Amino acid sequence: MRRPRHLSPDDKAVWDHVRSQVKPLHPVKKPTPEPKPAPAAKKMAPRPPVAAFKVGTKADITRPNDILPPLRDRLRSAPVTMDAKNFLRMKAGKLKPEGRIDLHGMYQDEAYPELIAFILNAQAAGKRLVLVITGKGRLDDGWGPEGRGVLRRYVPQWLQLQPLAPAVLEVRPAHLKHGGDGAYYVYLRRRK
């Protein structure tokens, strides 16, 4: 073990001289007088008693929850921004997509630039309805940090971000004959 180092009398005199000339960066605050005790807190009203549990009673499931509905349901319940006649035809699978891109099997960093290029080129070519195939993936197997089906979840979000948002009018899950839950119809705005 090391012996503690002690200052010599000369070093101590120099140190005391330096310390007396130094001004502290943060002056020591004067102690504040002790605060007066707060008035007694108001007593909270007791909670209403919980109803006694009886065997055979059903749970109250009417309370709201904070869980988002599945993406498929959110897309289907979103307000319609395109004309109603074409929307009904598209929903029924009667409108034929004018272009399609298959992102299925790609990684996110490959799929995102491909999607941007495809959508912007399709709009420039005057196409109105395109099909974006993501694949169904499996969302519930717990594989990896985000599971599978990542493109299926991210493509609708990407279509709402720049530079694609100004080009996209409507995004809906595709009809079964065009891929069902593994694909999206993307209805494009007319180029101005």
GROMACS .gro file of C-alpha atoms in nm:
model
  192
    1MET     CA    1   0.000   0.000   0.000
    2ARG     CA    2   0.106   0.352  -0.070
    3ARG     CA    3   0.179   0.593   0.213
    4PRO     CA    4  -0.037   0.906   0.219
    5ARG     CA    5   0.145   1.213   0.094
    6HIS     CA    6   0.159   1.509   0.332
    7LEU     CA    7   0.244   1.864   0.235
    8SER     CA    8   0.564   2.019   0.362
    9PRO     CA    9   0.529   2.345   0.560
   10ASP     CA   10   0.657   2.545   0.257
   11ASP     CA   11   0.403   2.378   0.022
   12LYS     CA   12   0.127   2.439   0.272
   13ALA     CA   13   0.217   2.811   0.294
   14VAL     CA   14   0.213   2.843  -0.089
   15TRP     CA   15  -0.120   2.659  -0.108
   16ASP     CA   16  -0.279   2.884   0.157
   17HIS     CA   17  -0.154   3.195  -0.027
   18VAL     CA   18  -0.300   3.077  -0.363
   19ARG     CA   19  -0.627   2.972  -0.202
   20SER     CA   20  -0.673   3.313  -0.039
   21GLN     CA   21  -0.644   3.489  -0.380
   22VAL     CA   22  -0.883   3.263  -0.575
   23LYS     CA   23  -1.244   3.371  -0.626
   24PRO     CA   24  -1.491   3.078  -0.645
   25LEU     CA   25  -1.679   3.020  -0.973
   26HIS     CA   26  -2.003   2.959  -0.790
   27PRO     CA   27  -2.024   3.160  -0.471
   28VAL     CA   28  -2.155   2.975  -0.173
   29LYS     CA   29  -2.520   3.056  -0.123
   30LYS     CA   30  -2.630   3.181   0.211
   31PRO     CA   31  -2.842   2.927   0.387
   32THR     CA   32  -3.209   3.002   0.345
   33PRO     CA   33  -3.433   2.996   0.645
   34GLU     CA   34  -3.619   2.675   0.685
   35PRO     CA   35  -3.957   2.680   0.512
   36LYS     CA   36  -4.267   2.695   0.720
   37PRO     CA   37  -4.441   2.364   0.750
   38ALA     CA   38  -4.710   2.323   0.485
   39PRO     CA   39  -5.068   2.313   0.600
   40ALA     CA   40  -5.204   1.967   0.646
   41ALA     CA   41  -5.290   1.809   0.314
   42LYS     CA   42  -5.655   1.763   0.237
   43LYS     CA   43  -5.769   1.412   0.279
   44MET     CA   44  -5.878   1.247  -0.042
   45ALA     CA   45  -6.226   1.115  -0.066
   46PRO     CA   46  -6.231   0.740  -0.028
   47ARG     CA   47  -6.272   0.539  -0.346
   48PRO     CA   48  -6.609   0.389  -0.411
   49PRO     CA   49  -6.619   0.029  -0.300
   50VAL     CA   50  -6.558  -0.235  -0.563
   51ALA     CA   51  -6.851  -0.461  -0.627
   52ALA     CA   52  -6.810  -0.801  -0.475
   53PHE     CA   53  -6.704  -1.072  -0.717
   54LYS     CA   54  -6.942  -1.356  -0.769
   55VAL     CA   55  -6.860  -1.675  -0.951
   56GLY     CA   56  -7.020  -1.677  -1.294
   57THR     CA   57  -7.031  -1.300  -1.344
   58LYS     CA   58  -6.887  -1.160  -1.665
   59ALA     CA   59  -6.608  -0.905  -1.677
   60ASP     CA   60  -6.683  -0.550  -1.787
   61ILE     CA   61  -6.517  -0.530  -2.128
   62THR     CA   62  -6.667  -0.196  -2.229
   63ARG     CA   63  -6.376   0.011  -2.100
   64PRO     CA   64  -6.154   0.167  -2.365
   65ASN     CA   65  -5.800   0.050  -2.424
   66ASP     CA   66  -5.495   0.219  -2.565
   67ILE     CA   67  -5.407  -0.050  -2.816
   68LEU     CA   68  -5.410   0.059  -3.179
   69PRO     CA   69  -5.627  -0.145  -3.411
   70PRO     CA   70  -5.437  -0.353  -3.666
   71LEU     CA   71  -5.293  -0.167  -3.965
   72ARG     CA   72  -5.537  -0.339  -4.200
   73ASP     CA   73  -5.835  -0.204  -4.002
   74ARG     CA   74  -5.684   0.145  -3.976
   75LEU     CA   75  -5.631   0.162  -4.352
   76ARG     CA   76  -5.981   0.036  -4.423
   77SER     CA   77  -6.145   0.282  -4.184
   78ALA     CA   78  -5.945   0.585  -4.308
   79PRO     CA   79  -6.156   0.849  -4.483
   80VAL     CA   80  -6.178   0.815  -4.860
   81THR     CA   81  -6.000   1.095  -5.048
   82MET     CA   82  -6.055   0.975  -5.405
   83ASP     CA   83  -6.377   0.973  -5.606
   84ALA     CA   84  -6.633   0.724  -5.472
   85LYS     CA   85  -6.701   0.540  -5.799
   86ASN     CA   86  -6.336   0.453  -5.861
   87PHE     CA   87  -6.288   0.373  -5.492
   88LEU     CA   88  -6.568   0.114  -5.496
   89ARG     CA   89  -6.431  -0.038  -5.817
   90MET     CA   90  -6.079  -0.050  -5.671
   91LYS     CA   91  -6.202  -0.204  -5.346
   92ALA     CA   92  -6.388  -0.474  -5.541
   93GLY     CA   93  -6.076  -0.553  -5.744
   94LYS     CA   94  -6.236  -0.435  -6.071
   95LEU     CA   95  -5.980  -0.161  -6.140
   96LYS     CA   96  -5.669  -0.309  -6.299
   97PRO     CA   97  -5.340  -0.172  -6.162
   98GLU     CA   98  -5.135   0.003  -6.430
   99GLY     CA   99  -4.805  -0.088  -6.269
  100ARG     CA  100  -4.669  -0.309  -5.995
  101ILE     CA  101  -4.358  -0.348  -5.785
  102ASP     CA  102  -4.265  -0.654  -5.583
  103LEU     CA  103  -4.070  -0.556  -5.269
  104HIS     CA  104  -4.120  -0.896  -5.115
  105GLY     CA  105  -3.796  -1.049  -4.995
  106MET     CA  106  -3.607  -0.716  -4.986
  107TYR     CA  107  -3.451  -0.551  -4.685
  108GLN     CA  108  -3.582  -0.210  -4.573
  109ASP     CA  109  -3.280  -0.022  -4.702
  110GLU     CA  110  -3.324  -0.183  -5.046
  111ALA     CA  111  -3.703  -0.149  -5.060
  112TYR     CA  112  -3.738   0.217  -4.962
  113PRO     CA  113  -3.540   0.371  -5.253
  114GLU     CA  114  -3.703   0.124  -5.495
  115LEU     CA  115  -4.048   0.232  -5.375
  116ILE     CA  116  -3.964   0.603  -5.406
  117ALA     CA  117  -3.833   0.560  -5.762
  118PHE     CA  118  -4.128   0.343  -5.866
  119ILE     CA  119  -4.401   0.575  -5.730
  120LEU     CA  120  -4.246   0.894  -5.869
  121ASN     CA  121  -4.183   0.735  -6.210
  122ALA     CA  122  -4.538   0.596  -6.221
  123GLN     CA  123  -4.682   0.939  -6.143
  124ALA     CA  124  -4.460   1.101  -6.406
  125ALA     CA  125  -4.584   0.844  -6.660
  126GLY     CA  126  -4.945   0.940  -6.581
  127LYS     CA  127  -5.041   0.615  -6.410
  128ARG     CA  128  -5.319   0.637  -6.150
  129LEU     CA  129  -5.338   0.296  -5.979
  130VAL     CA  130  -5.030   0.091  -5.893
  131LEU     CA  131  -4.986  -0.223  -5.688
  132VAL     CA  132  -4.714  -0.246  -5.423
  133ILE     CA  133  -4.649  -0.607  -5.318
  134THR     CA  134  -4.489  -0.642  -4.974
  135GLY     CA  135  -4.563  -1.003  -4.891
  136LYS     CA  136  -4.766  -1.104  -4.588
  137GLY     CA  137  -4.485  -1.183  -4.349
  138ARG     CA  138  -4.557  -1.322  -4.007
  139LEU     CA  139  -4.610  -1.062  -3.739
  140ASP     CA  140  -4.664  -1.292  -3.443
  141ASP     CA  141  -4.363  -1.527  -3.446
  142GLY     CA  142  -4.143  -1.294  -3.241
  143TRP     CA  143  -3.847  -1.338  -3.476
  144GLY     CA  144  -3.594  -1.058  -3.434
  145PRO     CA  145  -3.661  -0.723  -3.269
  146GLU     CA  146  -3.948  -0.632  -3.503
  147GLY     CA  147  -4.072  -0.972  -3.616
  148ARG     CA  148  -4.138  -1.043  -3.980
  149GLY     CA  149  -4.366  -0.850  -4.210
  150VAL     CA  150  -4.164  -0.532  -4.164
  151LEU     CA  151  -4.229  -0.404  -4.516
  152ARG     CA  152  -4.598  -0.474  -4.476
  153ARG     CA  153  -4.600  -0.239  -4.177
  154TYR     CA  154  -4.365   0.028  -4.310
  155VAL     CA  155  -4.482   0.077  -4.669
  156PRO     CA  156  -4.803   0.266  -4.570
  157GLN     CA  157  -4.593   0.488  -4.343
  158TRP     CA  158  -4.337   0.552  -4.616
  159LEU     CA  159  -4.614   0.650  -4.855
  160GLN     CA  160  -4.725   0.923  -4.611
  161LEU     CA  161  -4.375   1.074  -4.584
  162GLN     CA  162  -4.185   1.305  -4.819
  163PRO     CA  163  -4.115   1.274  -5.114
  164LEU     CA  164  -4.405   1.033  -5.173
  165ALA     CA  165  -4.686   1.208  -4.983
  166PRO     CA  166  -4.757   1.469  -5.252
  167ALA     CA  167  -4.784   1.193  -5.516
  168VAL     CA  168  -5.014   0.956  -5.322
  169LEU     CA  169  -5.388   1.013  -5.297
  170GLU     CA  170  -5.504   0.684  -5.141
  171VAL     CA  171  -5.350   0.368  -4.991
  172ARG     CA  172  -5.568   0.061  -4.932
  173PRO     CA  173  -5.511  -0.312  -4.887
  174ALA     CA  174  -5.540  -0.494  -5.219
  175HIS     CA  175  -5.825  -0.720  -5.324
  176LEU     CA  176  -5.764  -1.095  -5.287
  177LYS     CA  177  -5.706  -1.143  -5.658
  178HIS     CA  178  -5.426  -0.882  -5.645
  179GLY     CA  179  -5.252  -1.017  -5.334
  180GLY     CA  180  -5.489  -0.946  -5.044
  181ASP     CA  181  -5.312  -0.848  -4.725
  182GLY     CA  182  -4.970  -0.894  -4.885
  183ALA     CA  183  -5.017  -0.597  -5.122
  184TYR     CA  184  -5.144  -0.239  -5.130
  185TYR     CA  185  -5.328  -0.039  -5.392
  186VAL     CA  186  -5.170   0.305  -5.425
  187TYR     CA  187  -5.388   0.555  -5.608
  188LEU     CA  188  -5.174   0.841  -5.738
  189ARG     CA  189  -5.256   1.207  -5.788
  190ARG     CA  190  -5.253   1.357  -6.135
  191ARG     CA  191  -4.933   1.540  -6.217
  192LYS     CA  192  -4.984   1.914  -6.238
   0.00000   0.00000   0.00000
